CSV table of C-alpha atoms and ligand atoms in Angstrom, one decimal:
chain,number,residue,atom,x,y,z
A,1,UNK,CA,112.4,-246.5,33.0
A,2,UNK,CA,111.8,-243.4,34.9
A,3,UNK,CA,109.4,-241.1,34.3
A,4,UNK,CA,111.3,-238.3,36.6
A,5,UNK,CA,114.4,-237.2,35.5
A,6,UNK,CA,118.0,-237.6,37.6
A,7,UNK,CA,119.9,-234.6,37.2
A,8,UNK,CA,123.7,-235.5,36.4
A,9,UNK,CA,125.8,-233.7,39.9
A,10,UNK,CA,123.2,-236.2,42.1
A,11,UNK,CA,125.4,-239.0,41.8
A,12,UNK,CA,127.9,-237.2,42.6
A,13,UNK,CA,126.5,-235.5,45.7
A,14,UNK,CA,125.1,-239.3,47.0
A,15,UNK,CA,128.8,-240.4,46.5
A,16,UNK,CA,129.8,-237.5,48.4
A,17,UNK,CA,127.9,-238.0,50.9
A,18,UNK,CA,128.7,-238.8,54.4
A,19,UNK,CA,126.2,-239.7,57.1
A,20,UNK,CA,127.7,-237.7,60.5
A,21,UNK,CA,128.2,-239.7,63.7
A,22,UNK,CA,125.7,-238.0,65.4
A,23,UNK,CA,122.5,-237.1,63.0
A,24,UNK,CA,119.7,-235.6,65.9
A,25,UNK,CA,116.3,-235.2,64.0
A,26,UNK,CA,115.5,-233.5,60.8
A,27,UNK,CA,119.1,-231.5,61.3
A,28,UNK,CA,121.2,-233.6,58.8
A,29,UNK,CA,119.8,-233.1,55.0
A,30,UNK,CA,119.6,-235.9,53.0
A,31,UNK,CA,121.6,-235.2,49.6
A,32,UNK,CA,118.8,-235.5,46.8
A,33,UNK,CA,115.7,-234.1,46.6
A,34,UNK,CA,112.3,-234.0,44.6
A,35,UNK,CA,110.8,-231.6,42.8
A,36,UNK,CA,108.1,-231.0,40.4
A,37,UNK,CA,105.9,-227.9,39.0
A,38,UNK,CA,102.1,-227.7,38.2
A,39,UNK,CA,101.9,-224.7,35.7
A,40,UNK,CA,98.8,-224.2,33.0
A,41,UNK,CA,96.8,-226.6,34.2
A,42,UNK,CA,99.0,-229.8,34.0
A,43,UNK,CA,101.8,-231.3,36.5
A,44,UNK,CA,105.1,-230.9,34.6
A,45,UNK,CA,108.1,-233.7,35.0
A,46,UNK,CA,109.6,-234.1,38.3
A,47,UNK,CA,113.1,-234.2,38.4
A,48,UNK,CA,115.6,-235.9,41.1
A,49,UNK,CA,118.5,-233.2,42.1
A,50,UNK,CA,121.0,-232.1,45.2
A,51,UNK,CA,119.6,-230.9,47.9
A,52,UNK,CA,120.2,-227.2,48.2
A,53,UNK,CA,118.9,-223.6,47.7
A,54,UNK,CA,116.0,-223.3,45.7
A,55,UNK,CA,114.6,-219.7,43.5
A,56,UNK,CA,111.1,-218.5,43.5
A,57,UNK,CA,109.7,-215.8,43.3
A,58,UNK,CA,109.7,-213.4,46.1
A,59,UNK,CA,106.1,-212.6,45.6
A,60,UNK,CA,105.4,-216.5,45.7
A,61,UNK,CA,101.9,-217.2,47.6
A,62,UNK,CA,103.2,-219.3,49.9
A,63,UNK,CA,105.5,-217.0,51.2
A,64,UNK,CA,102.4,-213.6,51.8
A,65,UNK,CA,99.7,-216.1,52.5
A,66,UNK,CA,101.0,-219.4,53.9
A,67,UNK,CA,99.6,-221.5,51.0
A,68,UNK,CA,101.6,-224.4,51.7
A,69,UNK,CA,101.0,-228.2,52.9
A,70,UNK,CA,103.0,-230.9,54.0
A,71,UNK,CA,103.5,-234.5,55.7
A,72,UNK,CA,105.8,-236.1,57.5
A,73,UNK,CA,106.6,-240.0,57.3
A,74,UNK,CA,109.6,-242.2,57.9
A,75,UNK,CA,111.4,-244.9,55.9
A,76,UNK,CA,113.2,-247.7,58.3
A,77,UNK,CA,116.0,-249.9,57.3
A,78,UNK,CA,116.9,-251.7,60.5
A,79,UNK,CA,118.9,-255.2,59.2
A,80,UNK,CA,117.6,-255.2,55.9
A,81,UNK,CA,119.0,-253.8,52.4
A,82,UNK,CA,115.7,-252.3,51.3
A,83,UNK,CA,113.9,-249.1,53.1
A,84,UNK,CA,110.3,-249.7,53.9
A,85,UNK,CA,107.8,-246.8,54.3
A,86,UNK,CA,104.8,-246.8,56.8
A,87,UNK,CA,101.7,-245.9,56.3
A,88,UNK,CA,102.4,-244.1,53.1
A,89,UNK,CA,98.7,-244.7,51.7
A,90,UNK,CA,97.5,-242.4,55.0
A,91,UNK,CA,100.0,-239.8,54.6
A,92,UNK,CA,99.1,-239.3,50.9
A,93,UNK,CA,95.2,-239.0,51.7
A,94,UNK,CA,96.2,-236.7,54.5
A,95,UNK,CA,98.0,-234.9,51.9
A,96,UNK,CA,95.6,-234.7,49.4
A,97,UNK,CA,92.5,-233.4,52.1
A,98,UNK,CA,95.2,-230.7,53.1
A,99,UNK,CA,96.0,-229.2,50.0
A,100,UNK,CA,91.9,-229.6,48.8
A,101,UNK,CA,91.2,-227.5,52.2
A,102,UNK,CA,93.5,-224.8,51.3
A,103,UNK,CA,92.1,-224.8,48.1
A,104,UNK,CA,95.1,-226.1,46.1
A,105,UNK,CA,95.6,-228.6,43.3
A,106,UNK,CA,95.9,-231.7,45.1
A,107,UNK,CA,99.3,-233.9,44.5
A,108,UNK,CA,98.2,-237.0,42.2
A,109,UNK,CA,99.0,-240.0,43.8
A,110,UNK,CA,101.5,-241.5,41.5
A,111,UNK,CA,103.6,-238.7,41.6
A,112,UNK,CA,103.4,-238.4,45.2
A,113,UNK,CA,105.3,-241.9,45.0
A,114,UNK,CA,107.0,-241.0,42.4
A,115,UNK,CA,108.6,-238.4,44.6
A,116,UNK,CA,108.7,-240.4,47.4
A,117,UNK,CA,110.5,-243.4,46.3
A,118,UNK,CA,112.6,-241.6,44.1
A,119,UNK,CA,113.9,-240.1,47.7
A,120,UNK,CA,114.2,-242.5,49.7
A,121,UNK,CA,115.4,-245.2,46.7
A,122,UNK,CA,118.8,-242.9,45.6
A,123,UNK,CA,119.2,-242.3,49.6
A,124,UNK,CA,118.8,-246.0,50.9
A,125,UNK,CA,122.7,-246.1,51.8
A,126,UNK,CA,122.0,-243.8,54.1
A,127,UNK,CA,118.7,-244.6,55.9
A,128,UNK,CA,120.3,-245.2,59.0
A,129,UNK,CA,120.1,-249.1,60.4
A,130,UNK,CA,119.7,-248.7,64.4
A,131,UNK,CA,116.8,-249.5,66.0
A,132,UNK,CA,115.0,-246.0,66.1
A,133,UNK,CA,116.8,-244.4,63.6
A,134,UNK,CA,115.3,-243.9,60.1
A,135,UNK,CA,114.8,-241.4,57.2
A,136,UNK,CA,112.3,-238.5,58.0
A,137,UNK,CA,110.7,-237.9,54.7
A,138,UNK,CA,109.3,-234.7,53.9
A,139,UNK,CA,106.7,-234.1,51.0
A,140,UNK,CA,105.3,-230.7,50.7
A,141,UNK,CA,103.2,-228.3,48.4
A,142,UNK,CA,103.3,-224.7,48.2
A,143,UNK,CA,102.1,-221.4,45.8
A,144,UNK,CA,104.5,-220.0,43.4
A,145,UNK,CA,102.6,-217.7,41.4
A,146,UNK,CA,103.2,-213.8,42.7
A,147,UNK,CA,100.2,-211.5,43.0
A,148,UNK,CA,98.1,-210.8,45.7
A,149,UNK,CA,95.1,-211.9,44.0
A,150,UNK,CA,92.7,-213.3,47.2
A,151,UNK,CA,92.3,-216.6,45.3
A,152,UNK,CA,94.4,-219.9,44.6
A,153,UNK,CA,97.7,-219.9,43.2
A,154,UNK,CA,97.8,-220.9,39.7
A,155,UNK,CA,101.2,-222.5,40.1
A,156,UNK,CA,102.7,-224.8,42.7
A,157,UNK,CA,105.3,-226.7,43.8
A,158,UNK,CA,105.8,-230.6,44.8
A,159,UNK,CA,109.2,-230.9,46.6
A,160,UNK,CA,110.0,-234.0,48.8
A,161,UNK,CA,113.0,-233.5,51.2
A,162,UNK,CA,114.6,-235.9,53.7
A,163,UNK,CA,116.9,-236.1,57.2
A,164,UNK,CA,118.7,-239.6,58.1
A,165,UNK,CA,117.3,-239.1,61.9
A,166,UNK,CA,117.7,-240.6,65.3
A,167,UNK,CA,114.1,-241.0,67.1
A,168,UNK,CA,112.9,-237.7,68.2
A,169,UNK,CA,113.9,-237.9,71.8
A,170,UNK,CA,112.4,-235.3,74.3
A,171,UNK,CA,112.7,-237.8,76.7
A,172,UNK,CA,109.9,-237.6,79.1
A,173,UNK,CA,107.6,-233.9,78.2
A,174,UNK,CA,106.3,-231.2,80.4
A,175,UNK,CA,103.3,-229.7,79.1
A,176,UNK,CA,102.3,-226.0,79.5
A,177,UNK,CA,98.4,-225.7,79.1
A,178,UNK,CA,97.9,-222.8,76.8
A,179,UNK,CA,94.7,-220.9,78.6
A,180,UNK,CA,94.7,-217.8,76.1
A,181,UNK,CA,95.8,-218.8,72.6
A,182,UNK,CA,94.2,-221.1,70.4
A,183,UNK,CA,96.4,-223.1,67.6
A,184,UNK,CA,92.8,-224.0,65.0
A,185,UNK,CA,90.0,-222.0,64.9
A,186,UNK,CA,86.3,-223.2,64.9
A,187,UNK,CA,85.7,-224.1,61.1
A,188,UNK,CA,89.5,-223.5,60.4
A,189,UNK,CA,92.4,-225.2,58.7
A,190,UNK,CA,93.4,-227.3,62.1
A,191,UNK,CA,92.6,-230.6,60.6
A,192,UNK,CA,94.8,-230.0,57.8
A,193,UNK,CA,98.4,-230.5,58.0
A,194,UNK,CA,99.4,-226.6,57.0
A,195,UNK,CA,102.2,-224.6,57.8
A,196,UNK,CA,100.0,-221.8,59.1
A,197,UNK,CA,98.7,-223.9,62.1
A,198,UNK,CA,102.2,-223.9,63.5
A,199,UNK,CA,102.5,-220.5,63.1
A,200,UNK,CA,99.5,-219.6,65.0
A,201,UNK,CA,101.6,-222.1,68.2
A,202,UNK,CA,104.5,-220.6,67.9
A,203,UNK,CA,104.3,-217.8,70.5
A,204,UNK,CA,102.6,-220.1,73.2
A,205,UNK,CA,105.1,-223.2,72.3
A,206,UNK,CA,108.1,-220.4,72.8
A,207,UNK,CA,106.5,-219.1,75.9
A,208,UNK,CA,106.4,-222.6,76.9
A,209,UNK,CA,110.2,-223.3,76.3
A,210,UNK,CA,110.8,-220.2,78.2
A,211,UNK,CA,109.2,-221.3,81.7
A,212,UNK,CA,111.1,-224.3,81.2
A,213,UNK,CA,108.3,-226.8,79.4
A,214,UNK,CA,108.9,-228.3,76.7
A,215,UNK,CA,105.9,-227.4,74.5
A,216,UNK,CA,102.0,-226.0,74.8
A,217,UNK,CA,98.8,-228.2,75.3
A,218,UNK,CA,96.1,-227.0,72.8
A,219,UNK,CA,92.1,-226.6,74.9
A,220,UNK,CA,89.5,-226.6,71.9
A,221,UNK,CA,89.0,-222.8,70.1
A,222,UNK,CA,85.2,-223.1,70.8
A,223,UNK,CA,84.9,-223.7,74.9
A,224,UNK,CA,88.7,-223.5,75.9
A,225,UNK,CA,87.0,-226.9,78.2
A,226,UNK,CA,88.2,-229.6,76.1
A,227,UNK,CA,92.1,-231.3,75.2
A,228,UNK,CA,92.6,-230.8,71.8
A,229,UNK,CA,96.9,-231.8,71.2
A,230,UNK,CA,100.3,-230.8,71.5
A,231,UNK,CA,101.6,-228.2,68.6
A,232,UNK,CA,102.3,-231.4,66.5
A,233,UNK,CA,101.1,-234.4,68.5
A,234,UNK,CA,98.1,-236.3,69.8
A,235,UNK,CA,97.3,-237.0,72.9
A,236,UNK,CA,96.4,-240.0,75.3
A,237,UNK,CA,95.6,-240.9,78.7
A,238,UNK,CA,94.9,-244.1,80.9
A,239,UNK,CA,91.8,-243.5,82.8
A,240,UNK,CA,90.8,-246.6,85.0
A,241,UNK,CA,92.9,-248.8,83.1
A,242,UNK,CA,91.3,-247.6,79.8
A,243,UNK,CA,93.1,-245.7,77.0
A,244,UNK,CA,91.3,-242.4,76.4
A,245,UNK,CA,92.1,-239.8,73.6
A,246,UNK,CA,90.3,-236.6,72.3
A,247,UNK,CA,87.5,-237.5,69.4
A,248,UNK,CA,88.4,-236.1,66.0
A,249,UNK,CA,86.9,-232.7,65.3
A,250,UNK,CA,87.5,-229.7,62.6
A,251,UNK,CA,90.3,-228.5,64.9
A,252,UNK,CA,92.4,-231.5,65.7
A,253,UNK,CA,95.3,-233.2,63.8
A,254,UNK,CA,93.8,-236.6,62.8
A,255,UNK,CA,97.5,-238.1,63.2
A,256,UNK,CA,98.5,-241.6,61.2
A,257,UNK,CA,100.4,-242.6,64.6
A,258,UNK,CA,97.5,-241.7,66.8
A,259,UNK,CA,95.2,-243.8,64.5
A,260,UNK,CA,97.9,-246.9,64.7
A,261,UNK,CA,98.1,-247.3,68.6
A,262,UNK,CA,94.4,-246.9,68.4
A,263,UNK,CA,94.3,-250.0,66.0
A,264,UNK,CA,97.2,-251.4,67.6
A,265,UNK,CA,95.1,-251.3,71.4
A,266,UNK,CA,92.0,-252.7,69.2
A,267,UNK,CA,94.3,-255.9,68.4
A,268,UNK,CA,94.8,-256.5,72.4
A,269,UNK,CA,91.6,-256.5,72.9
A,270,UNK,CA,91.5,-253.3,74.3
A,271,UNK,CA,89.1,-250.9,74.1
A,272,UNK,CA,89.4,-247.2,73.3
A,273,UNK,CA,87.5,-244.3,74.3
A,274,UNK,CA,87.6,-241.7,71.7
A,275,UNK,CA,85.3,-238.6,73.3
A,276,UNK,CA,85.6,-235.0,74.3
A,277,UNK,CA,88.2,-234.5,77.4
A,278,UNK,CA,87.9,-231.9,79.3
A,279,UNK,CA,90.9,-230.4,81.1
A,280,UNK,CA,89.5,-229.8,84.8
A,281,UNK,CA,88.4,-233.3,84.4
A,282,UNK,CA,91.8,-234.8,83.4
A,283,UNK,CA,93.8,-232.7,85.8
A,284,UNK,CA,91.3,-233.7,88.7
A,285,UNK,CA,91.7,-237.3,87.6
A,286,UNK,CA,95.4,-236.9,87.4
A,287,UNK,CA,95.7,-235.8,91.0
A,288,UNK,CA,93.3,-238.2,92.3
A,289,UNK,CA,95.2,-241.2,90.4
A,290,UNK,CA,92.6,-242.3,88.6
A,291,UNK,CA,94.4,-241.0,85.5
A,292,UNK,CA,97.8,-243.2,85.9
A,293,UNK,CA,99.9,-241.9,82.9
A,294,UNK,CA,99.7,-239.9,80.0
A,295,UNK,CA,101.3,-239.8,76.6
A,296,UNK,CA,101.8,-238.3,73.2
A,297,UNK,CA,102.1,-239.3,70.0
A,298,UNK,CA,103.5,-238.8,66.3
A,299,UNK,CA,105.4,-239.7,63.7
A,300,UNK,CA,108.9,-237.8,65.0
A,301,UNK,CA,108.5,-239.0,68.5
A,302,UNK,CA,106.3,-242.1,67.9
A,303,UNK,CA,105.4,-241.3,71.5
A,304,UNK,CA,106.4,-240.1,74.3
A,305,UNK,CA,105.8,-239.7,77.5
A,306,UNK,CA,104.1,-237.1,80.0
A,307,UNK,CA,105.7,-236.1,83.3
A,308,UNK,CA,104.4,-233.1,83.8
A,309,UNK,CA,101.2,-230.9,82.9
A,310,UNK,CA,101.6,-227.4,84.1
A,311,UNK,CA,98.6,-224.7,84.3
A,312,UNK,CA,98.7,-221.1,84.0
A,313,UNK,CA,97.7,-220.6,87.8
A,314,UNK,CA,101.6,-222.3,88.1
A,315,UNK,CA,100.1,-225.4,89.5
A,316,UNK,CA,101.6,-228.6,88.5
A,317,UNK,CA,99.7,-232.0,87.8
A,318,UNK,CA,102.1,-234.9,87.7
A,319,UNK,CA,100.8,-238.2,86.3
A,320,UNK,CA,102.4,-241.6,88.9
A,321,UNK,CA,103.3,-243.7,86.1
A,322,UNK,CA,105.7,-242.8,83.2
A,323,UNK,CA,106.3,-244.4,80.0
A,324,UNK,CA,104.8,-247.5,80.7
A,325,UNK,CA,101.8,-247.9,78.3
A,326,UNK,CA,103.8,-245.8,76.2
A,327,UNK,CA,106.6,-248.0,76.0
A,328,UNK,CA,104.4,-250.8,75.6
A,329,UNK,CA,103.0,-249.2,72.5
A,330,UNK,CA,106.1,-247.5,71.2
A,331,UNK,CA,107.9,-250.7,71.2
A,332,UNK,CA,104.7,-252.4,69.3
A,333,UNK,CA,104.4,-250.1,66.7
A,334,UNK,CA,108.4,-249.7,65.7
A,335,UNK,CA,108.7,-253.5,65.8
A,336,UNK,CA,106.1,-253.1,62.8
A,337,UNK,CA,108.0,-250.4,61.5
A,338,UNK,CA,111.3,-251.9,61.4
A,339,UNK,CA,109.6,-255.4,60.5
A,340,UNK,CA,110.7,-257.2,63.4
A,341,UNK,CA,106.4,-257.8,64.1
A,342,UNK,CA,104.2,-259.4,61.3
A,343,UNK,CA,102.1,-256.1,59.3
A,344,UNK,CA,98.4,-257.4,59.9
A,345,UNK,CA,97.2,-254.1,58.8
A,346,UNK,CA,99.0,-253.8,55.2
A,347,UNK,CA,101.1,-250.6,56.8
A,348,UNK,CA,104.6,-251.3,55.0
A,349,UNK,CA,105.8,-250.3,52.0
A,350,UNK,CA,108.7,-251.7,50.0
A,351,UNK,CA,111.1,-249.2,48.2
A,352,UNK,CA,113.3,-250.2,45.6
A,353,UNK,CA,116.8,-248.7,46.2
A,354,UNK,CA,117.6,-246.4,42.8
A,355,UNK,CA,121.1,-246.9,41.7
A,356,UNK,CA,122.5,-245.7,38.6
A,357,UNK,CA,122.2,-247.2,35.2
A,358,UNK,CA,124.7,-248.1,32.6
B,1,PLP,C1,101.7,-234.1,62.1
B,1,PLP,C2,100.9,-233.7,63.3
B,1,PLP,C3,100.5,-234.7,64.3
B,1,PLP,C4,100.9,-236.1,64.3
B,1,PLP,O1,100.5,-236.8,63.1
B,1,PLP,P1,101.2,-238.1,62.7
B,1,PLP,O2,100.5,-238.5,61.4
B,1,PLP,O3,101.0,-239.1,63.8
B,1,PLP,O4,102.7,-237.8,62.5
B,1,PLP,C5,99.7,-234.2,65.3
B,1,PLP,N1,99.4,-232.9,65.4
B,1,PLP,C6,99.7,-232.0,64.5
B,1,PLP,C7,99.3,-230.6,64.7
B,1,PLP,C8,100.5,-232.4,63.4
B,1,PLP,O5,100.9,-231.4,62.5
């Protein structure tokens, strides 16, 4: 027995439903989603319907002051009947610390899941089954309540959406190194996983796109010395041989992914150097070949490799080696995904597939 309700028209949209031959990422909506309302003080039922248009308020919070949270996390079903999720434990935490830094009521756990496997369980058919592919699954949390009252919103929304995706392919990227902008402030909302921090990218990321890169390269809001990430990745380099990434701070995105290759380098036996980077260094290290690749890394993309990191005097710094730890790495961590590896770590979770009754 459920403790959400299934609106009547979502069997009918999953029967209706069609995956399209070619599904990109995010673009293709899944056809049932998740939603449930905290009102007075208490989470109300969450209910399973279509996927389509939803009503608010136009004064809704979220919409004047960004008061809005989310994650991102795939389900895999490569050559098995059941979708697994990875990670899912992280992404709720992750969740939770979000929401608490933005001052809303945190999602409870259980109907995080709830919303979750509700998802992903009436849209197992179509988690796509090719290496690669899977279902993006989007939880988020925003204000409802109207009012321009400088405080919390009294009333939220949990919705969980999803996209039957291929990998996120940008094939190998070219960086732009954002001088001017920063995406966090010192003592901001960086570390939490808010729609307002990809506002604040957007103009440099589009800048970017326009000189022909494919997205901006974040230096620390404090000294504008150090590397913090891409608009929604981590990022790594191999110095010496070593694997190197920026240390965690109140400004950088402490990404589930970035945290698996790091356990996954730890099970080789190799070691990882989590400190501050800063960019002359990197760049100098880069053209002198110490530094031999570079790479980034995230749930979408999984990661990806570097080709070219371009500064704002137009000078560009091209790493010799591409996609070679990377692919090491990405092909490590999907064979967990997609359970072709053994799970040491506990990451994979089971979801029942939710089919209608009587
Ligand atoms: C989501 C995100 C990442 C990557 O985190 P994962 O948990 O690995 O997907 C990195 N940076 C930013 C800014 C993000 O929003």
């Amino acid at each position: 027995m459920n403790n959400f309700s299934i609106r009547d028209d979502v069997w009918k949209a999953v029967a209706e439903f069609r995956l399209p031959p070619t599904l990109w990422f995010g673009l293709v909506a899944a056809p049932a989603m998740y939603s449930a309302r905290f009102e007075n003080g208490r989470w109300g039922r969450g209910e399973l319907v279509p996927y389509g248009p939803i009503e608010m308020l136009p004064g809704a919070r979220a919409l004047h002051f960004a008061e809005q949270v989310f994650e991102g996390m795939k389900a895999y079903r490569v050559g098995r009947p059941n979708a697994n999720l990875f990670r899912a434990a992280d992404n709720y935490a992750r969740f939770r610390r979000s929401a608490e830094r933005i001052a809303m009521t945190p999602v409870p756990e259980a109907l995080f899941f709830e919303g979750i496997e509700a998802v992903v369980g009436v849209c197992t058919p179509f988690v796509p089954d090719h290496s690669g592919q899977s279902l993006y699954v989007r939880p988020f949390l925003f204000g409802t309540e109207p009012g321009y009252a400088v405080r919390a919103s009294t009333s939220a929304r949990f919705m969980v959406i999803a996209n039957p995706s291929e990998a996120y392919a940008a094939g190998a990227m070219k960086v732009m190194i954002e001088r001017d902008q920063v995406r966090a402030a010192v003592g901001g909302v960086g570390r939490a996983k808010t729609g307002a921090n990809y506002a604040a990218s957007l103009l440099a990321s589009t800048r970017a796109v326009q000189s022909g890169y494919t997205v901006a390269l974040w230096l620390d809001p404090n000294t504008r010395r150090n590397i913090e990430e891409l608009s929604g990745m981590n990022l790594f380099a191999v110095i010496g041989g070593e694997l190197h990434t920026p240390a965690l701070n109140d400004s950088i995105l402490p990404g589930v992914t970035r945290d698996s290759l790091i356990a996954l380098a730890h099970d080789a036996g190799r070691r990882v150097v989590e400190r501050a980077m800063p960019i002359a260094d990197l760049l100098q290290q880069v053209s002198s070949g110490e530094c031999s690749e570079v790479f980034a890394c995230g749930t979408a993309a999984i990661v990806c490799p570097i080709s070219v990191i371009g500064d704002a005097d137009g000078r560009e710094y091209r790493p010799a080696v591409i996609d070679q730890e990377a692919r090491a790495l990405r092909e490590r961590l999907l064979a967990i995904q997609e359970r072709r590896a053994p799970d040491p770590h506990g990451w994979i979770r089971e979801v029942a597939p939710l089919v209608r009754s009587g």
